[in-house]
Amino acid sequence: MSAAPLPANESQRLSALLELGLLDTGPEEDYDALAVAVAQACDCPIGSVSLVDATRQWFKAAHGLALSELPRENSFCAHAILGSSLFVIADTLADARFCDNPFALAPDGIRFYAGMPLQLDGVTLGTLAVMDTRPRELGPAQRQALISLARVAMELLRSRRRVRALHEERTRLQREENRVREAVRDEKLGKARTVKIVGWSAMGAGLAAAGVGVFFGLRAQSIANDLETRD
């Protein structure tokens, strides 16, 4: 079995996957419906929407396949993401790259594969694919259907990226608003403390002045009384 080489832009590809935030998310009707639609359009028992990360092929949606993921070294899609056009294996056991693949050799294993790369901004993240348990080919109309449905899958990915970006921007703005509110609150508290301190200082100064006045007034009266007594 020949494991697929890494794409030249593998680091960029993995960063784009992480940014998309779709890996390991739960089932979604749009993707599930797409997997069913592509299987029916191509008259195949299996249809899937999958992403390829550093170590695995992960299925966002799978029709007719009881798998959530598989090792990247055994992945047909890992080969498909190396190009930008429809990737077809008419008979996996007749292809040197896949003839000893455990998923091809298994009872009712994968004998036919066709996958269309899913790209965002020229970076391939995964595939929309169909599989069959017998060798075969796709007719022209089936090929076109697979390509067209892949465009729908890519639009779903773009929509998710836009929604995620909007959510992150809203979160950032909320954090900024909270920061401003805290700064305003702290400024108001600071001013209140200053006014209170100044108020108490003014009161203290007034009381001190009054005390001095009282002291000197009493002292002057005492001196006058002393002088009268001496007279």
Tab-separated table of C-alpha atoms in Angstrom:
chain	number	residue	atom	x	y	z
A	1	MET	CA	0.000	0.000	0.000
A	2	SER	CA	1.328	3.419	-0.959
A	3	ALA	CA	0.460	6.160	1.517
A	4	ALA	CA	-0.245	9.497	-0.096
A	5	PRO	CA	2.544	12.073	0.082
A	6	LEU	CA	1.870	15.309	1.918
A	7	PRO	CA	0.668	18.266	-0.146
A	8	ALA	CA	3.257	20.994	-0.672
A	9	ASN	CA	1.099	23.420	1.330
A	10	GLU	CA	0.354	20.999	4.175
A	11	SER	CA	1.090	23.530	6.926
A	12	GLN	CA	-1.218	26.108	5.337
A	13	ARG	CA	-3.839	23.431	4.781
A	14	LEU	CA	-3.848	22.324	8.415
A	15	SER	CA	-4.051	25.950	9.580
A	16	ALA	CA	-7.080	26.493	7.335
A	17	LEU	CA	-8.722	23.354	8.765
A	18	LEU	CA	-8.181	24.618	12.303
A	19	GLU	CA	-9.526	28.059	11.416
A	20	LEU	CA	-12.650	26.523	9.878
A	21	GLY	CA	-13.479	24.765	13.159
A	22	LEU	CA	-15.498	21.977	11.542
A	23	LEU	CA	-13.490	18.964	12.708
A	24	ASP	CA	-15.161	16.802	15.375
A	25	THR	CA	-18.456	18.686	15.217
A	26	GLY	CA	-21.797	16.912	15.370
A	27	PRO	CA	-24.045	15.852	12.487
A	28	GLU	CA	-25.695	18.599	10.429
A	29	GLU	CA	-28.647	18.145	8.106
A	30	ASP	CA	-27.090	19.999	5.167
A	31	TYR	CA	-24.003	17.788	5.087
A	32	ASP	CA	-25.994	14.608	5.682
A	33	ALA	CA	-28.341	15.498	2.828
A	34	LEU	CA	-25.364	16.165	0.574
A	35	ALA	CA	-23.872	12.733	1.275
A	36	VAL	CA	-27.190	11.107	0.370
A	37	ALA	CA	-27.635	13.259	-2.732
A	38	VAL	CA	-24.198	12.511	-4.171
A	39	ALA	CA	-24.619	8.756	-3.583
A	40	GLN	CA	-27.972	8.781	-5.359
A	41	ALA	CA	-26.745	10.966	-8.218
A	42	CYS	CA	-23.850	8.600	-8.889
A	43	ASP	CA	-25.827	5.414	-8.193
A	44	CYS	CA	-23.361	4.401	-5.473
A	45	PRO	CA	-24.122	2.813	-2.104
A	46	ILE	CA	-21.736	5.167	-0.278
A	47	GLY	CA	-21.441	8.957	-0.260
A	48	SER	CA	-19.369	11.099	2.078
A	49	VAL	CA	-18.206	14.555	3.017
A	50	SER	CA	-14.851	14.321	4.726
A	51	LEU	CA	-11.882	16.370	5.881
A	52	VAL	CA	-8.279	15.213	6.019
A	53	ASP	CA	-6.238	16.417	8.977
A	54	ALA	CA	-2.667	15.581	10.014
A	55	THR	CA	-3.368	11.963	10.958
A	56	ARG	CA	-6.822	10.926	9.761
A	57	GLN	CA	-9.693	11.250	7.356
A	58	TRP	CA	-12.687	12.445	9.362
A	59	PHE	CA	-16.236	12.083	8.043
A	60	LYS	CA	-18.469	15.088	8.574
A	61	ALA	CA	-21.232	13.095	6.883
A	62	ALA	CA	-21.359	9.514	5.586
A	63	HIS	CA	-24.169	7.669	3.867
A	64	GLY	CA	-23.874	3.884	3.682
A	65	LEU	CA	-20.671	3.839	5.715
A	66	ALA	CA	-20.442	3.052	9.429
A	67	LEU	CA	-17.229	4.961	10.090
A	68	SER	CA	-16.505	8.300	11.722
A	69	GLU	CA	-12.838	8.403	10.728
A	70	LEU	CA	-9.964	6.293	9.437
A	71	PRO	CA	-6.156	6.565	9.506
A	72	ARG	CA	-4.755	8.921	6.912
A	73	GLU	CA	-2.356	6.282	5.611
A	74	ASN	CA	-5.363	4.149	4.597
A	75	SER	CA	-7.329	7.045	3.140
A	76	PHE	CA	-8.353	7.256	-0.502
A	77	CYS	CA	-9.198	10.911	0.063
A	78	ALA	CA	-5.614	11.630	1.138
A	79	HIS	CA	-4.688	10.933	-2.480
A	80	ALA	CA	-7.599	12.930	-3.869
A	81	ILE	CA	-6.595	16.134	-2.029
A	82	LEU	CA	-3.257	16.189	-3.876
A	83	GLY	CA	-5.018	17.565	-6.955
A	84	SER	CA	-7.830	19.957	-7.788
A	85	SER	CA	-9.857	17.814	-10.210
A	86	LEU	CA	-12.014	14.718	-9.895
A	87	PHE	CA	-9.980	11.757	-8.642
A	88	VAL	CA	-11.253	8.333	-9.765
A	89	ILE	CA	-10.103	4.793	-8.974
A	90	ALA	CA	-12.068	2.421	-11.203
A	91	ASP	CA	-10.785	-0.706	-9.419
A	92	THR	CA	-8.858	-0.324	-6.185
A	93	LEU	CA	-7.422	-3.854	-6.328
A	94	ALA	CA	-6.039	-3.194	-9.799
A	95	ASP	CA	-4.236	-0.048	-8.633
A	96	ALA	CA	-0.776	-0.507	-7.095
A	97	ARG	CA	-1.438	2.324	-4.616
A	98	PHE	CA	-4.495	0.601	-3.132
A	99	CYS	CA	-4.336	-3.118	-3.923
A	100	ASP	CA	-3.319	-3.971	-0.351
A	101	ASN	CA	-5.406	-1.288	1.360
A	102	PRO	CA	-7.325	-2.998	4.206
A	103	PHE	CA	-10.514	-1.146	3.269
A	104	ALA	CA	-10.233	-2.488	-0.274
A	105	LEU	CA	-9.410	-6.046	0.828
A	106	ALA	CA	-12.187	-6.320	3.409
A	107	PRO	CA	-15.354	-8.300	2.597
A	108	ASP	CA	-17.597	-5.904	0.676
A	109	GLY	CA	-14.633	-3.562	0.694
A	110	ILE	CA	-14.155	-0.405	-1.347
A	111	ARG	CA	-13.519	-1.420	-4.951
A	112	PHE	CA	-14.433	1.893	-6.565
A	113	TYR	CA	-13.745	5.460	-5.435
A	114	ALA	CA	-14.390	8.908	-6.898
A	115	GLY	CA	-13.653	12.051	-4.937
A	116	MET	CA	-13.832	15.736	-5.742
A	117	PRO	CA	-11.481	17.965	-3.711
A	118	LEU	CA	-13.142	20.608	-1.537
A	119	GLN	CA	-11.214	23.869	-1.579
A	120	LEU	CA	-11.332	27.189	0.219
A	121	ASP	CA	-9.215	29.948	-1.306
A	122	GLY	CA	-7.275	27.363	-3.285
A	123	VAL	CA	-6.499	25.227	-0.229
A	124	THR	CA	-7.889	21.678	-0.303
A	125	LEU	CA	-9.429	20.586	2.990
A	126	GLY	CA	-11.214	17.367	2.091
A	127	THR	CA	-13.487	15.705	-0.446
A	128	LEU	CA	-16.993	14.991	-1.525
A	129	ALA	CA	-16.787	11.331	-2.536
A	130	VAL	CA	-18.699	8.267	-3.663
A	131	MET	CA	-17.647	4.645	-3.223
A	132	ASP	CA	-18.849	1.263	-4.371
A	133	THR	CA	-18.157	-2.353	-3.493
A	134	ARG	CA	-17.620	-3.285	-7.150
A	135	PRO	CA	-15.295	-1.933	-9.841
A	136	ARG	CA	-17.007	0.544	-12.147
A	137	GLU	CA	-16.888	3.928	-13.867
A	138	LEU	CA	-18.969	7.074	-13.637
A	139	GLY	CA	-20.898	8.259	-16.669
A	140	PRO	CA	-20.519	11.859	-17.883
A	141	ALA	CA	-23.719	12.992	-16.170
A	142	GLN	CA	-22.655	11.356	-12.900
A	143	ARG	CA	-19.252	13.007	-13.063
A	144	GLN	CA	-20.873	16.377	-13.600
A	145	ALA	CA	-23.290	15.765	-10.745
A	146	LEU	CA	-20.404	14.983	-8.399
A	147	ILE	CA	-18.547	18.122	-9.468
A	148	SER	CA	-21.654	20.285	-9.097
A	149	LEU	CA	-22.509	18.904	-5.671
A	150	ALA	CA	-18.917	19.528	-4.592
A	151	ARG	CA	-19.539	23.218	-5.318
A	152	VAL	CA	-22.497	23.053	-2.924
A	153	ALA	CA	-20.244	21.456	-0.291
A	154	MET	CA	-17.657	24.204	-0.755
A	155	GLU	CA	-20.342	26.859	-0.334
A	156	LEU	CA	-21.345	25.207	2.951
A	157	LEU	CA	-17.735	25.441	4.079
A	158	ARG	CA	-17.515	29.098	3.050
A	159	SER	CA	-20.756	29.864	4.883
A	160	ARG	CA	-19.452	28.213	8.016
A	161	ARG	CA	-16.241	30.218	7.824
A	162	ARG	CA	-18.219	33.471	7.472
A	163	VAL	CA	-20.460	32.601	10.423
A	164	ARG	CA	-17.449	31.665	12.534
A	165	ALA	CA	-15.692	34.929	11.632
A	166	LEU	CA	-18.806	36.929	12.565
A	167	HIS	CA	-19.079	35.071	15.879
A	168	GLU	CA	-15.425	35.756	16.685
A	169	GLU	CA	-15.830	39.443	15.777
A	170	ARG	CA	-18.948	39.706	17.941
A	171	THR	CA	-17.063	38.090	20.818
A	172	ARG	CA	-14.153	40.494	20.340
A	173	LEU	CA	-16.487	43.507	20.315
A	174	GLN	CA	-18.248	42.249	23.450
A	175	ARG	CA	-14.900	41.913	25.232
A	176	GLU	CA	-13.960	45.432	24.122
A	177	GLU	CA	-17.305	46.799	25.310
A	178	ASN	CA	-16.825	45.128	28.691
A	179	ARG	CA	-13.320	46.552	28.943
A	180	VAL	CA	-14.585	50.078	28.212
A	181	ARG	CA	-17.401	49.705	30.748
A	182	GLU	CA	-14.942	48.565	33.410
A	183	ALA	CA	-12.651	51.499	32.620
A	184	VAL	CA	-15.550	53.976	32.883
A	185	ARG	CA	-16.717	52.381	36.131
A	186	ASP	CA	-13.199	52.531	37.600
A	187	GLU	CA	-12.877	56.172	36.522
A	188	LYS	CA	-16.185	57.064	38.203
A	189	LEU	CA	-15.166	55.251	41.377
A	190	GLY	CA	-11.835	57.084	41.328
A	191	LYS	CA	-13.547	60.453	40.998
A	192	ALA	CA	-15.964	59.589	43.793
A	193	ARG	CA	-13.063	58.706	46.089
A	194	THR	CA	-11.297	61.975	45.196
A	195	VAL	CA	-14.400	64.067	45.905
A	196	LYS	CA	-14.866	62.279	49.225
A	197	ILE	CA	-11.260	62.804	50.247
A	198	VAL	CA	-11.323	66.466	49.198
A	199	GLY	CA	-14.616	66.953	51.069
A	200	TRP	CA	-13.248	65.453	54.243
A	201	SER	CA	-10.051	67.516	53.873
A	202	ALA	CA	-12.030	70.744	53.460
A	203	MET	CA	-14.161	69.893	56.466
A	204	GLY	CA	-11.091	69.117	58.492
A	205	ALA	CA	-9.473	72.385	57.488
A	206	GLY	CA	-12.630	74.269	58.479
A	207	LEU	CA	-12.799	72.584	61.829
A	208	ALA	CA	-9.124	73.247	62.427
A	209	ALA	CA	-9.528	76.903	61.531
A	210	ALA	CA	-12.518	77.231	63.831
A	211	GLY	CA	-10.580	75.562	66.590
A	212	VAL	CA	-7.667	77.936	66.182
A	213	GLY	CA	-10.060	80.893	66.178
A	214	VAL	CA	-11.746	79.660	69.321
A	215	PHE	CA	-8.406	79.041	70.972
A	216	PHE	CA	-7.032	82.461	70.200
A	217	GLY	CA	-10.337	84.129	71.099
A	218	LEU	CA	-10.381	82.461	74.491
A	219	ARG	CA	-6.724	83.215	74.990
A	220	ALA	CA	-7.260	86.940	74.275
A	221	GLN	CA	-10.161	87.090	76.738
A	222	SER	CA	-8.069	85.353	79.364
A	223	ILE	CA	-5.255	87.888	78.967
A	224	ALA	CA	-7.717	90.816	79.265
A	225	ASN	CA	-9.195	89.321	82.411
A	226	ASP	CA	-5.731	88.923	83.879
A	227	LEU	CA	-4.908	92.559	83.199
A	228	GLU	CA	-8.174	93.746	84.812
A	229	THR	CA	-7.439	91.646	87.848
A	230	ARG	CA	-3.978	93.212	88.218
A	231	ASP	CA	-5.419	96.683	87.965
